[in-house]
Amino acid sequence: MRLHDALRWLAADAPVPVFAVAGAGAREAVQRLRLSEELRLVDTPRAGSVLLVAGGIPESLAEPLARVHDALPHPRCTVWWGPESEGIVARFPDSVLVHDDPVGAIVSAHRDLLAGRRRSDPPILPDADPAPWRGVGPYGQGGSGMTGGIPYGRPMAELGPDRDGLRLDVLPVTVGPFFPRFPVGLALDVTLAGDVVVDATVHPNPFVADGSPPLAARPGLAAFVRALAEPVRVAELELARAREHLRWLADALVAHGLPSLGSRVLRLAARVGPGDGASVRDLARTLGWTQVLRWSTAGVGRVAGEDARGIGGPVARAAGAAEDARAEDPAYRALGFAPVLHRGGDAADRWRQRLAEAAQSLDLAARAGDRRAEPRGRVESPRGLLTPESAATTRLLPLLPPLLAGQEWGDAVATLVSLDLDLEEAALVARQVAGAVVG
C-alpha cells in the first residue's frame, strides 16, 4: 500500500473535521453535533473538510458564506441541513442536501471525497482581486491601496491614536459574521493597535434585513415567546431557562479552550430536569475551585451602574441590579421567588450568575406544580426582559463599541461571549414591531 493510500484510509476512519454554520433555528441542533464521535467541529474553515450549513441563512450573508466555503482546503464538500437553506443553496451547486440527522450524510460524503468517488467542491467566488489598486501611481505604487484600505481583501495598517496618546500603526479588520465565538450573523469592524481594540462598530443584524429567511422561535426560546401571549407552565419556562444557561456555558467553555468540559456541560444540559439544582451547584463549585474560568474573566468587560440597569437580565443582576420580570408575576411570588444577585458586573460574575440562576430554575421547576405564568406582555427570557418591542440583545448591541474599546482582543472576545448575545431573538422582536409574521 502506498503512503498516500494509507493516509487516505486513516483519514477516512477518523472523525470528520467539520466547520459548522448554525443559521436561524439551528443553534441547538448544531451544538448537539459536538457530542458526535464521528464528527470534529473545528474553529476555522482552514481546518475543515466539510462545510455544514444548518438552518436559515439571510441573503446578505450569501457572499460571506461563499468566502468561508472557498477558504476550506481541497478536498472539500458542503452539506446543507434543513429546508430553510434551500433559498440560496443554488449558489453552491455541488452541495449535499439533508433534512434529518446529517451525521451519516457528512461521513458518507467525506469518505467519497477521500476515495475519489466525489469531486472536490470548486470555488464559488471568482478568482479576482476584490479591490483593484494596481497602477494607481506612476510606478505601480501609491494610491489608496498602499497606505490603508483593503487591497486584495487584505487590510493594511494606518496611523491612529493609541490609549497612551501616541500615534501608532492600527489595523482595520472585520470579524464575523461566521466567527465561531460570536453568534452567527454578528460582524464587527474593529481597529486594532497590536492586540488592543481601538474602536469597534457593529454591523446591522442580518436576520432583520430584506431577504432574511422566515423566523420562528427556536426550541430554546419557544416557551418564552409563547408566554408573551398565553399562559405557560412555570416548570416549562424554568427548565428551558436552565438548559439555555447551561448551553451558553458549554459554548463559553469551548471559547476558553476547554472543549471536553464544554461537552460534559452540554450533556448535563440535555439531561437535567426539575429538582436537579444540586447537579448545577456541584458544577459551579467545581468550576470555582479549579479557577478555570475566573483567571481569564475576572475584571473583564465590566458592565455596571446605569448601563446594567438599562439592559436587565443576568447582565444586570450580575452587577447587583434586582431587575427580573418574574418578581412581578403572582405565580412566581407564590413560590417565594427572589432574584439571585452578584455584585461585580464583570464576565466572571456573569458566568457565576447564570450558573446560580440555572440551579434556582431547576428548584423552581420542581416546586411549581401546575402553576402558570399569565401573559402580561413581558416575560423574563434567559437573556433578560422580552417584550413585543424589545429584547436583551437589542439593548446590548449599542453598548459594545464603548465596552470593547481599550480591551485586548482576547478579553474583548471573552466579554462578548459572557454577554450571551442572540441575534435571532432580537430579530424576532424587530420583525414583530415591523408587522412581520412571527411563529
Short mmCIF file of C-alpha atoms in Angstrom, two decimals:
data_model
loop_
_atom_site.label_atom_id
_atom_site.label_comp_id
_atom_site.label_asym_id
_atom_site.label_seq_id
_atom_site.Cartn_x
_atom_site.Cartn_y
_atom_site.Cartn_z
CA MET A 1 0.00 0.00 0.00
CA ARG A 2 1.41 3.36 -0.96
CA LEU A 3 1.83 6.01 1.73
CA HIS A 4 -0.80 8.19 0.05
CA ASP A 5 -3.38 5.39 0.15
CA ALA A 6 -2.53 4.58 3.78
CA LEU A 7 -3.01 8.19 4.85
CA ARG A 8 -6.27 8.39 2.94
CA TRP A 9 -7.53 5.23 4.67
CA LEU A 10 -6.59 6.59 8.10
CA ALA A 11 -8.26 9.93 7.36
CA ALA A 12 -11.48 8.21 6.22
CA ASP A 13 -11.66 6.34 9.55
CA ALA A 14 -11.05 9.43 11.73
CA PRO A 15 -13.73 11.89 12.92
CA VAL A 16 -14.69 14.21 10.05
CA PRO A 17 -13.39 17.78 10.51
CA VAL A 18 -16.46 20.00 10.03
CA PHE A 19 -16.75 23.77 10.00
CA ALA A 20 -20.39 24.33 11.02
CA VAL A 21 -22.55 27.41 10.44
CA ALA A 22 -25.71 27.46 12.58
CA GLY A 23 -28.30 29.63 10.84
CA ALA A 24 -31.74 30.60 12.09
CA GLY A 25 -33.39 27.88 14.16
CA ALA A 26 -30.36 25.56 14.17
CA ARG A 27 -28.33 26.72 17.17
CA GLU A 28 -29.24 23.83 19.49
CA ALA A 29 -29.06 21.21 16.73
CA VAL A 30 -25.53 22.23 15.72
CA GLN A 31 -24.47 22.33 19.37
CA ARG A 32 -25.56 18.69 19.76
CA LEU A 33 -23.28 17.65 16.89
CA ARG A 34 -20.36 18.45 19.19
CA LEU A 35 -21.24 15.27 21.08
CA SER A 36 -20.95 13.07 17.98
CA GLU A 37 -17.95 10.74 17.98
CA GLU A 38 -17.98 10.71 14.19
CA LEU A 39 -17.52 14.47 13.77
CA ARG A 40 -14.98 17.01 14.99
CA LEU A 41 -16.24 20.61 14.84
CA VAL A 42 -13.32 22.90 14.02
CA ASP A 43 -12.84 26.61 14.72
CA THR A 44 -11.62 27.68 11.30
CA PRO A 45 -12.57 26.69 7.75
CA ARG A 46 -8.85 26.11 7.08
CA ALA A 47 -9.03 23.07 9.37
CA GLY A 48 -12.21 21.62 7.86
CA SER A 49 -13.01 19.22 5.05
CA VAL A 50 -16.79 19.64 5.21
CA LEU A 51 -18.76 22.88 5.42
CA LEU A 52 -22.05 22.23 7.22
CA VAL A 53 -24.71 24.92 6.81
CA ALA A 54 -27.77 24.43 9.02
CA GLY A 55 -30.95 26.47 9.32
CA GLY A 56 -31.85 29.70 7.55
CA ILE A 57 -29.15 31.95 6.13
CA PRO A 58 -30.05 35.55 5.13
CA GLU A 59 -29.36 36.58 1.54
CA SER A 60 -26.99 39.26 2.81
CA LEU A 61 -24.72 36.54 4.21
CA ALA A 62 -24.51 34.52 0.98
CA GLU A 63 -21.23 36.13 -0.13
CA PRO A 64 -19.50 35.86 3.30
CA LEU A 65 -20.61 32.22 3.35
CA ALA A 66 -19.06 31.71 -0.08
CA ARG A 67 -15.77 33.16 1.27
CA VAL A 68 -15.90 30.66 4.12
CA HIS A 69 -16.54 27.86 1.62
CA ASP A 70 -13.61 28.88 -0.58
CA ALA A 71 -11.30 29.01 2.47
CA LEU A 72 -11.70 25.25 3.05
CA PRO A 73 -8.71 23.36 1.65
CA HIS A 74 -9.16 20.69 -1.02
CA PRO A 75 -10.63 18.10 -1.00
CA ARG A 76 -13.82 19.65 0.40
CA CYS A 77 -17.58 19.41 0.18
CA THR A 78 -20.67 21.18 1.51
CA VAL A 79 -23.67 19.73 3.33
CA TRP A 80 -26.85 21.79 3.73
CA TRP A 81 -29.09 20.73 6.57
CA GLY A 82 -32.70 21.81 6.74
CA PRO A 83 -35.33 23.14 4.34
CA GLU A 84 -34.68 26.73 5.40
CA SER A 85 -31.45 26.74 3.40
CA GLU A 86 -32.90 26.00 0.00
CA GLY A 87 -33.30 29.68 -0.91
CA ILE A 88 -29.59 30.23 -1.55
CA VAL A 89 -28.36 26.65 -1.89
CA ALA A 90 -28.40 27.02 -5.68
CA ARG A 91 -25.25 29.13 -5.36
CA PHE A 92 -23.49 26.02 -4.02
CA PRO A 93 -24.34 23.58 -6.83
CA ASP A 94 -22.32 20.57 -5.64
CA SER A 95 -23.84 20.51 -2.15
CA VAL A 96 -25.39 17.53 -0.39
CA LEU A 97 -28.91 18.27 0.91
CA VAL A 98 -30.19 16.55 4.06
CA HIS A 99 -33.37 17.14 6.05
CA ASP A 100 -32.89 14.86 9.06
CA ASP A 101 -29.82 13.66 11.00
CA PRO A 102 -26.84 14.94 8.97
CA VAL A 103 -24.08 12.81 10.57
CA GLY A 104 -24.45 9.85 8.21
CA ALA A 105 -24.54 12.12 5.15
CA ILE A 106 -21.44 14.00 6.30
CA VAL A 107 -19.44 10.84 6.96
CA SER A 108 -20.52 9.30 3.65
CA ALA A 109 -19.70 12.43 1.65
CA HIS A 110 -16.32 12.73 3.34
CA ARG A 111 -15.39 9.10 2.58
CA ASP A 112 -16.47 9.51 -1.06
CA LEU A 113 -14.33 12.62 -1.20
CA LEU A 114 -11.24 10.85 0.09
CA ALA A 115 -11.81 7.81 -2.12
CA GLY A 116 -12.07 9.96 -5.22
CA ARG A 117 -15.70 8.98 -5.82
CA ARG A 118 -16.76 12.59 -5.31
CA ARG A 119 -15.03 15.63 -6.79
CA SER A 120 -13.83 18.39 -4.50
CA ASP A 121 -16.06 21.49 -4.48
CA PRO A 122 -14.79 24.14 -6.93
CA PRO A 123 -14.55 27.77 -5.73
CA ILE A 124 -17.81 29.71 -5.52
CA LEU A 125 -16.32 33.19 -5.90
CA PRO A 126 -14.37 34.32 -8.99
CA ASP A 127 -10.57 34.35 -8.73
CA ALA A 128 -10.33 38.15 -8.94
CA ASP A 129 -8.84 40.92 -6.87
CA PRO A 130 -11.62 42.21 -4.59
CA ALA A 131 -10.16 45.76 -4.51
CA PRO A 132 -8.25 46.86 -7.62
CA TRP A 133 -5.46 49.33 -6.89
CA ARG A 134 -2.50 48.29 -9.04
CA GLY A 135 -1.18 51.03 -11.26
CA VAL A 136 -2.64 53.93 -9.29
CA GLY A 137 0.76 55.60 -9.01
CA PRO A 138 3.24 56.16 -11.90
CA TYR A 139 5.34 53.12 -10.87
CA GLY A 140 2.50 50.95 -9.57
CA GLN A 141 2.85 52.44 -6.10
CA GLY A 142 0.74 54.86 -4.11
CA GLY A 143 -2.98 55.26 -4.28
CA SER A 144 -5.48 54.39 -1.64
CA GLY A 145 -4.43 50.75 -1.59
CA MET A 146 -0.87 51.34 -0.39
CA THR A 147 -1.38 53.23 2.85
CA GLY A 148 -4.58 51.84 4.18
CA GLY A 149 -7.69 50.28 2.80
CA ILE A 150 -8.04 46.60 1.94
CA PRO A 151 -6.16 45.88 -1.34
CA TYR A 152 -6.70 42.26 -2.44
CA GLY A 153 -9.03 41.92 0.50
CA ARG A 154 -6.13 42.23 2.93
CA PRO A 155 -6.37 45.24 5.26
CA MET A 156 -3.26 47.40 5.53
CA ALA A 157 -2.03 49.35 8.53
CA GLU A 158 -2.89 53.01 9.03
CA LEU A 159 -1.82 55.56 11.62
CA GLY A 160 -4.09 56.22 14.56
CA PRO A 161 -4.04 57.33 18.21
CA ASP A 162 -3.46 54.67 20.87
CA ARG A 163 -4.56 54.65 24.51
CA ASP A 164 -1.27 56.30 25.61
CA GLY A 165 -1.80 59.30 23.34
CA LEU A 166 0.78 58.22 20.74
CA ARG A 167 0.15 57.75 17.02
CA LEU A 168 0.96 54.17 16.05
CA ASP A 169 0.08 51.68 13.35
CA VAL A 170 -3.50 50.47 13.57
CA LEU A 171 -5.10 47.71 11.53
CA PRO A 172 -8.77 47.76 10.48
CA VAL A 173 -10.30 44.30 10.25
CA THR A 174 -13.79 42.86 10.03
CA VAL A 175 -14.55 39.94 12.35
CA GLY A 176 -17.63 37.85 11.56
CA PRO A 177 -20.31 37.08 10.52
CA PHE A 178 -19.21 33.43 10.91
CA PHE A 179 -16.54 33.78 13.60
CA PRO A 180 -17.24 30.70 15.78
CA ARG A 181 -17.03 32.61 19.08
CA PHE A 182 -19.74 35.07 18.01
CA PRO A 183 -23.40 34.30 17.32
CA VAL A 184 -23.92 33.68 13.60
CA GLY A 185 -24.56 36.98 11.85
CA LEU A 186 -22.68 39.22 14.26
CA ALA A 187 -19.93 41.16 12.49
CA LEU A 188 -17.69 43.88 13.90
CA ASP A 189 -15.46 46.39 12.15
CA VAL A 190 -12.56 46.54 14.59
CA THR A 191 -9.47 48.75 14.60
CA LEU A 192 -6.56 47.08 16.37
CA ALA A 193 -3.33 48.59 17.68
CA GLY A 194 -1.33 45.45 18.25
CA ASP A 195 -3.86 43.27 20.07
CA VAL A 196 -5.69 46.23 21.65
CA VAL A 197 -9.11 47.26 20.34
CA VAL A 198 -9.01 50.97 19.46
CA ASP A 199 -12.63 51.12 18.33
CA ALA A 200 -15.38 48.82 17.15
CA THR A 201 -18.50 49.21 15.05
CA VAL A 202 -21.34 46.69 14.99
CA HIS A 203 -22.89 45.71 11.65
CA PRO A 204 -26.71 45.68 11.38
CA ASN A 205 -28.48 42.48 12.37
CA PRO A 206 -28.67 40.45 9.09
CA PHE A 207 -31.71 38.48 10.30
CA VAL A 208 -33.72 41.71 10.21
CA ALA A 209 -32.74 42.81 6.70
CA ASP A 210 -34.69 42.15 3.50
CA GLY A 211 -34.02 38.66 2.12
CA SER A 212 -33.79 37.09 5.56
CA PRO A 213 -35.28 33.61 6.00
CA PRO A 214 -38.62 33.10 7.79
CA LEU A 215 -38.08 33.16 11.53
CA ALA A 216 -39.77 31.09 14.18
CA ALA A 217 -38.71 30.88 17.79
CA ARG A 218 -36.02 28.21 18.02
CA PRO A 219 -36.62 25.40 20.57
CA GLY A 220 -34.75 27.08 23.43
CA LEU A 221 -36.81 30.27 23.10
CA ALA A 222 -40.21 28.92 22.09
CA ALA A 223 -41.69 28.77 25.59
CA PHE A 224 -40.75 32.40 26.35
CA VAL A 225 -42.20 33.71 23.07
CA ARG A 226 -45.43 31.81 23.76
CA ALA A 227 -45.56 33.24 27.29
CA LEU A 228 -45.95 36.73 25.82
CA ALA A 229 -49.43 35.80 24.61
CA GLU A 230 -50.68 32.73 26.51
CA PRO A 231 -50.36 31.08 29.94
CA VAL A 232 -47.32 28.80 30.11
CA ARG A 233 -46.40 26.44 32.94
CA VAL A 234 -43.70 27.86 35.22
CA ALA A 235 -41.97 24.46 35.24
CA GLU A 236 -41.64 24.55 31.44
CA LEU A 237 -40.24 28.09 31.48
CA GLU A 238 -37.72 27.38 34.22
CA LEU A 239 -36.48 24.12 32.72
CA ALA A 240 -35.98 25.91 29.39
CA ARG A 241 -34.13 28.73 31.19
CA ALA A 242 -31.79 26.32 32.99
CA ARG A 243 -30.96 24.50 29.76
CA GLU A 244 -30.31 27.76 27.88
CA HIS A 245 -27.88 28.88 30.60
CA LEU A 246 -26.07 25.52 30.55
CA ARG A 247 -25.85 25.51 26.76
CA TRP A 248 -24.36 29.01 26.95
CA LEU A 249 -21.81 27.77 29.49
CA ALA A 250 -20.90 24.85 27.21
CA ASP A 251 -20.11 27.32 24.40
CA ALA A 252 -18.22 29.60 26.79
CA LEU A 253 -16.00 26.72 27.93
CA VAL A 254 -15.17 25.92 24.29
CA ALA A 255 -14.31 29.58 23.74
CA HIS A 256 -11.94 29.43 26.72
CA GLY A 257 -10.14 26.38 25.34
CA LEU A 258 -11.95 23.74 27.41
CA PRO A 259 -13.91 21.73 24.81
CA SER A 260 -14.02 18.48 26.80
CA LEU A 261 -15.53 20.22 29.80
CA GLY A 262 -17.89 22.02 27.42
CA SER A 263 -19.13 18.66 26.11
CA ARG A 264 -19.79 17.45 29.67
CA VAL A 265 -21.86 20.57 30.36
CA LEU A 266 -23.74 20.10 27.08
CA ARG A 267 -24.68 16.56 28.16
CA LEU A 268 -25.78 17.94 31.52
CA ALA A 269 -27.98 20.50 29.75
CA ALA A 270 -29.72 17.70 27.85
CA ARG A 271 -30.47 15.50 30.87
CA VAL A 272 -31.27 17.92 33.72
CA GLY A 273 -34.84 18.03 34.93
CA PRO A 274 -36.91 19.64 37.69
CA GLY A 275 -35.18 19.21 41.06
CA ASP A 276 -31.67 18.80 39.61
CA GLY A 277 -30.38 22.10 41.02
CA ALA A 278 -27.80 20.23 43.13
CA SER A 279 -26.10 18.96 39.95
CA VAL A 280 -25.63 22.51 38.71
CA ARG A 281 -24.36 23.68 42.12
CA ASP A 282 -21.80 20.84 42.08
CA LEU A 283 -20.67 22.05 38.64
CA ALA A 284 -20.43 25.64 39.90
CA ARG A 285 -18.32 24.53 42.87
CA THR A 286 -16.02 22.55 40.58
CA LEU A 287 -15.52 25.48 38.23
CA GLY A 288 -14.98 27.84 41.15
CA TRP A 289 -12.50 25.51 42.83
CA THR A 290 -10.43 24.94 39.68
CA GLN A 291 -10.45 28.66 38.77
CA VAL A 292 -10.59 27.60 35.09
CA LEU A 293 -12.87 30.47 34.13
CA ARG A 294 -12.13 33.02 36.83
CA TRP A 295 -8.49 33.62 35.90
CA SER A 296 -9.46 34.65 32.36
CA THR A 297 -12.68 36.56 33.14
CA ALA A 298 -12.17 38.40 36.45
CA GLY A 299 -12.25 42.15 35.87
CA VAL A 300 -13.06 41.69 32.17
CA GLY A 301 -15.90 43.55 30.40
CA ARG A 302 -17.42 45.17 33.47
CA VAL A 303 -20.99 46.44 32.96
CA ALA A 304 -22.35 48.31 35.96
CA GLY A 305 -24.48 51.25 37.11
CA GLU A 306 -26.99 52.74 34.70
CA ASP A 307 -25.66 50.66 31.81
CA ALA A 308 -26.52 47.44 33.66
CA ARG A 309 -29.94 48.65 34.82
CA GLY A 310 -30.87 49.67 31.29
CA ILE A 311 -30.12 46.20 29.95
CA GLY A 312 -31.69 43.95 32.57
CA GLY A 313 -31.41 40.16 32.71
CA PRO A 314 -28.41 38.21 34.01
CA VAL A 315 -26.06 41.01 32.89
CA ALA A 316 -27.83 43.47 35.21
CA ARG A 317 -28.27 41.02 38.07
CA ALA A 318 -24.56 40.11 37.89
CA ALA A 319 -23.96 43.80 38.69
CA GLY A 320 -26.37 43.84 41.65
CA ALA A 321 -29.44 45.28 39.90
CA ALA A 322 -32.53 43.36 41.06
CA GLU A 323 -34.34 43.58 37.71
CA ASP A 324 -36.38 40.48 36.94
CA ALA A 325 -39.88 40.41 35.46
CA ARG A 326 -40.61 37.15 37.33
CA ALA A 327 -40.81 39.13 40.59
CA GLU A 328 -43.99 40.80 39.27
CA ASP A 329 -45.74 37.51 38.43
CA PRO A 330 -48.19 36.11 41.03
CA ALA A 331 -47.22 32.53 40.14
CA TYR A 332 -43.58 33.24 40.99
CA ARG A 333 -44.42 35.27 44.09
CA ALA A 334 -46.40 32.27 45.39
CA LEU A 335 -43.17 30.24 45.09
CA GLY A 336 -41.24 32.80 47.14
CA PHE A 337 -39.12 33.80 44.16
CA ALA A 338 -36.41 36.42 44.66
CA PRO A 339 -33.76 37.27 42.05
CA VAL A 340 -30.25 35.89 42.51
CA LEU A 341 -27.71 38.73 42.56
CA HIS A 342 -23.96 39.18 42.24
CA ARG A 343 -22.13 42.47 42.64
CA GLY A 344 -19.08 42.89 40.43
CA GLY A 345 -20.64 43.07 36.96
CA ASP A 346 -17.66 41.56 35.13
CA ALA A 347 -17.50 38.47 32.91
CA ALA A 348 -16.67 36.26 35.91
CA ASP A 349 -19.79 37.43 37.73
CA ARG A 350 -21.90 36.77 34.64
CA TRP A 351 -20.96 33.09 34.39
CA ARG A 352 -21.49 32.67 38.14
CA GLN A 353 -24.83 34.45 37.79
CA ARG A 354 -26.07 32.13 35.04
CA LEU A 355 -25.00 29.01 36.93
CA ALA A 356 -26.78 30.21 40.08
CA GLU A 357 -29.90 31.04 38.05
CA ALA A 358 -29.82 27.64 36.32
CA ALA A 359 -29.78 25.89 39.72
CA GLN A 360 -32.54 28.17 41.03
CA SER A 361 -34.66 27.49 37.92
CA LEU A 362 -34.46 23.73 38.41
CA ASP A 363 -35.52 24.18 42.04
CA LEU A 364 -38.46 26.35 40.96
CA ALA A 365 -39.47 23.85 38.27
CA ALA A 366 -39.64 21.12 40.92
CA ARG A 367 -41.88 23.19 43.22
CA ALA A 368 -44.06 24.90 40.62
CA GLY A 369 -46.56 22.09 40.11
CA ASP A 370 -49.16 23.22 37.56
CA ARG A 371 -48.72 26.95 38.25
CA ARG A 372 -48.74 29.05 35.09
CA ALA A 373 -47.24 32.40 34.26
CA GLU A 374 -50.05 34.59 32.98
CA PRO A 375 -49.45 36.65 29.81
CA ARG A 376 -48.65 40.26 30.71
CA GLY A 377 -46.91 41.37 27.50
CA ARG A 378 -43.49 40.95 29.14
CA VAL A 379 -41.55 37.89 30.14
CA GLU A 380 -38.12 37.26 31.62
CA SER A 381 -36.26 35.31 28.93
CA PRO A 382 -32.88 33.70 29.69
CA ARG A 383 -31.20 36.89 28.42
CA GLY A 384 -33.47 39.40 30.08
CA LEU A 385 -36.75 41.21 29.64
CA LEU A 386 -38.53 40.19 26.45
CA THR A 387 -41.48 42.22 25.19
CA PRO A 388 -43.10 42.53 21.78
CA GLU A 389 -40.99 45.67 21.34
CA SER A 390 -37.63 44.85 22.93
CA ALA A 391 -35.13 42.03 23.58
CA ALA A 392 -31.98 42.00 25.70
CA THR A 393 -29.66 41.66 22.70
CA THR A 394 -31.24 44.76 21.12
CA ARG A 395 -30.33 46.72 24.24
CA LEU A 396 -26.84 45.21 24.50
CA LEU A 397 -25.59 45.81 20.93
CA PRO A 398 -25.26 49.64 21.28
CA LEU A 399 -23.16 49.05 24.39
CA LEU A 400 -20.49 47.04 22.55
CA PRO A 401 -18.34 49.84 20.99
CA PRO A 402 -17.53 51.65 24.28
CA LEU A 403 -17.31 48.36 26.18
CA LEU A 404 -14.77 46.79 23.80
CA ALA A 405 -12.60 49.86 23.20
CA GLY A 406 -9.31 49.61 25.08
CA GLN A 407 -9.56 45.85 25.71
CA GLU A 408 -7.02 43.32 24.50
CA TRP A 409 -8.56 41.14 21.79
CA GLY A 410 -8.75 38.04 23.99
CA ASP A 411 -10.60 39.98 26.68
CA ALA A 412 -12.90 41.51 24.05
CA VAL A 413 -13.88 38.02 22.87
CA ALA A 414 -14.37 36.87 26.49
CA THR A 415 -16.61 39.91 27.05
CA LEU A 416 -18.75 39.19 24.02
CA VAL A 417 -19.11 35.53 24.97
CA SER A 418 -20.16 36.48 28.51
CA LEU A 419 -22.99 38.70 27.23
CA ASP A 420 -24.76 35.76 25.53
CA LEU A 421 -25.98 37.73 22.51
CA ASP A 422 -28.76 36.23 20.40
CA LEU A 423 -29.44 37.95 17.07
CA GLU A 424 -32.37 35.62 16.36
CA GLU A 425 -34.23 36.72 19.47
CA ALA A 426 -33.58 40.36 18.59
CA ALA A 427 -34.78 39.76 15.01
CA LEU A 428 -37.98 38.10 16.20
CA VAL A 429 -38.83 41.25 18.13
CA ALA A 430 -37.77 43.61 15.33
CA ARG A 431 -39.93 41.75 12.81
CA GLN A 432 -42.87 41.75 15.19
CA VAL A 433 -42.53 45.51 15.61
CA ALA A 434 -42.40 45.84 11.82
CA GLY A 435 -45.58 43.78 11.49
CA ALA A 436 -43.98 40.65 10.05
CA VAL A 437 -45.44 37.28 10.96
CA VAL A 438 -43.57 35.50 13.72
CA GLY A 439 -44.35 31.89 14.50
#
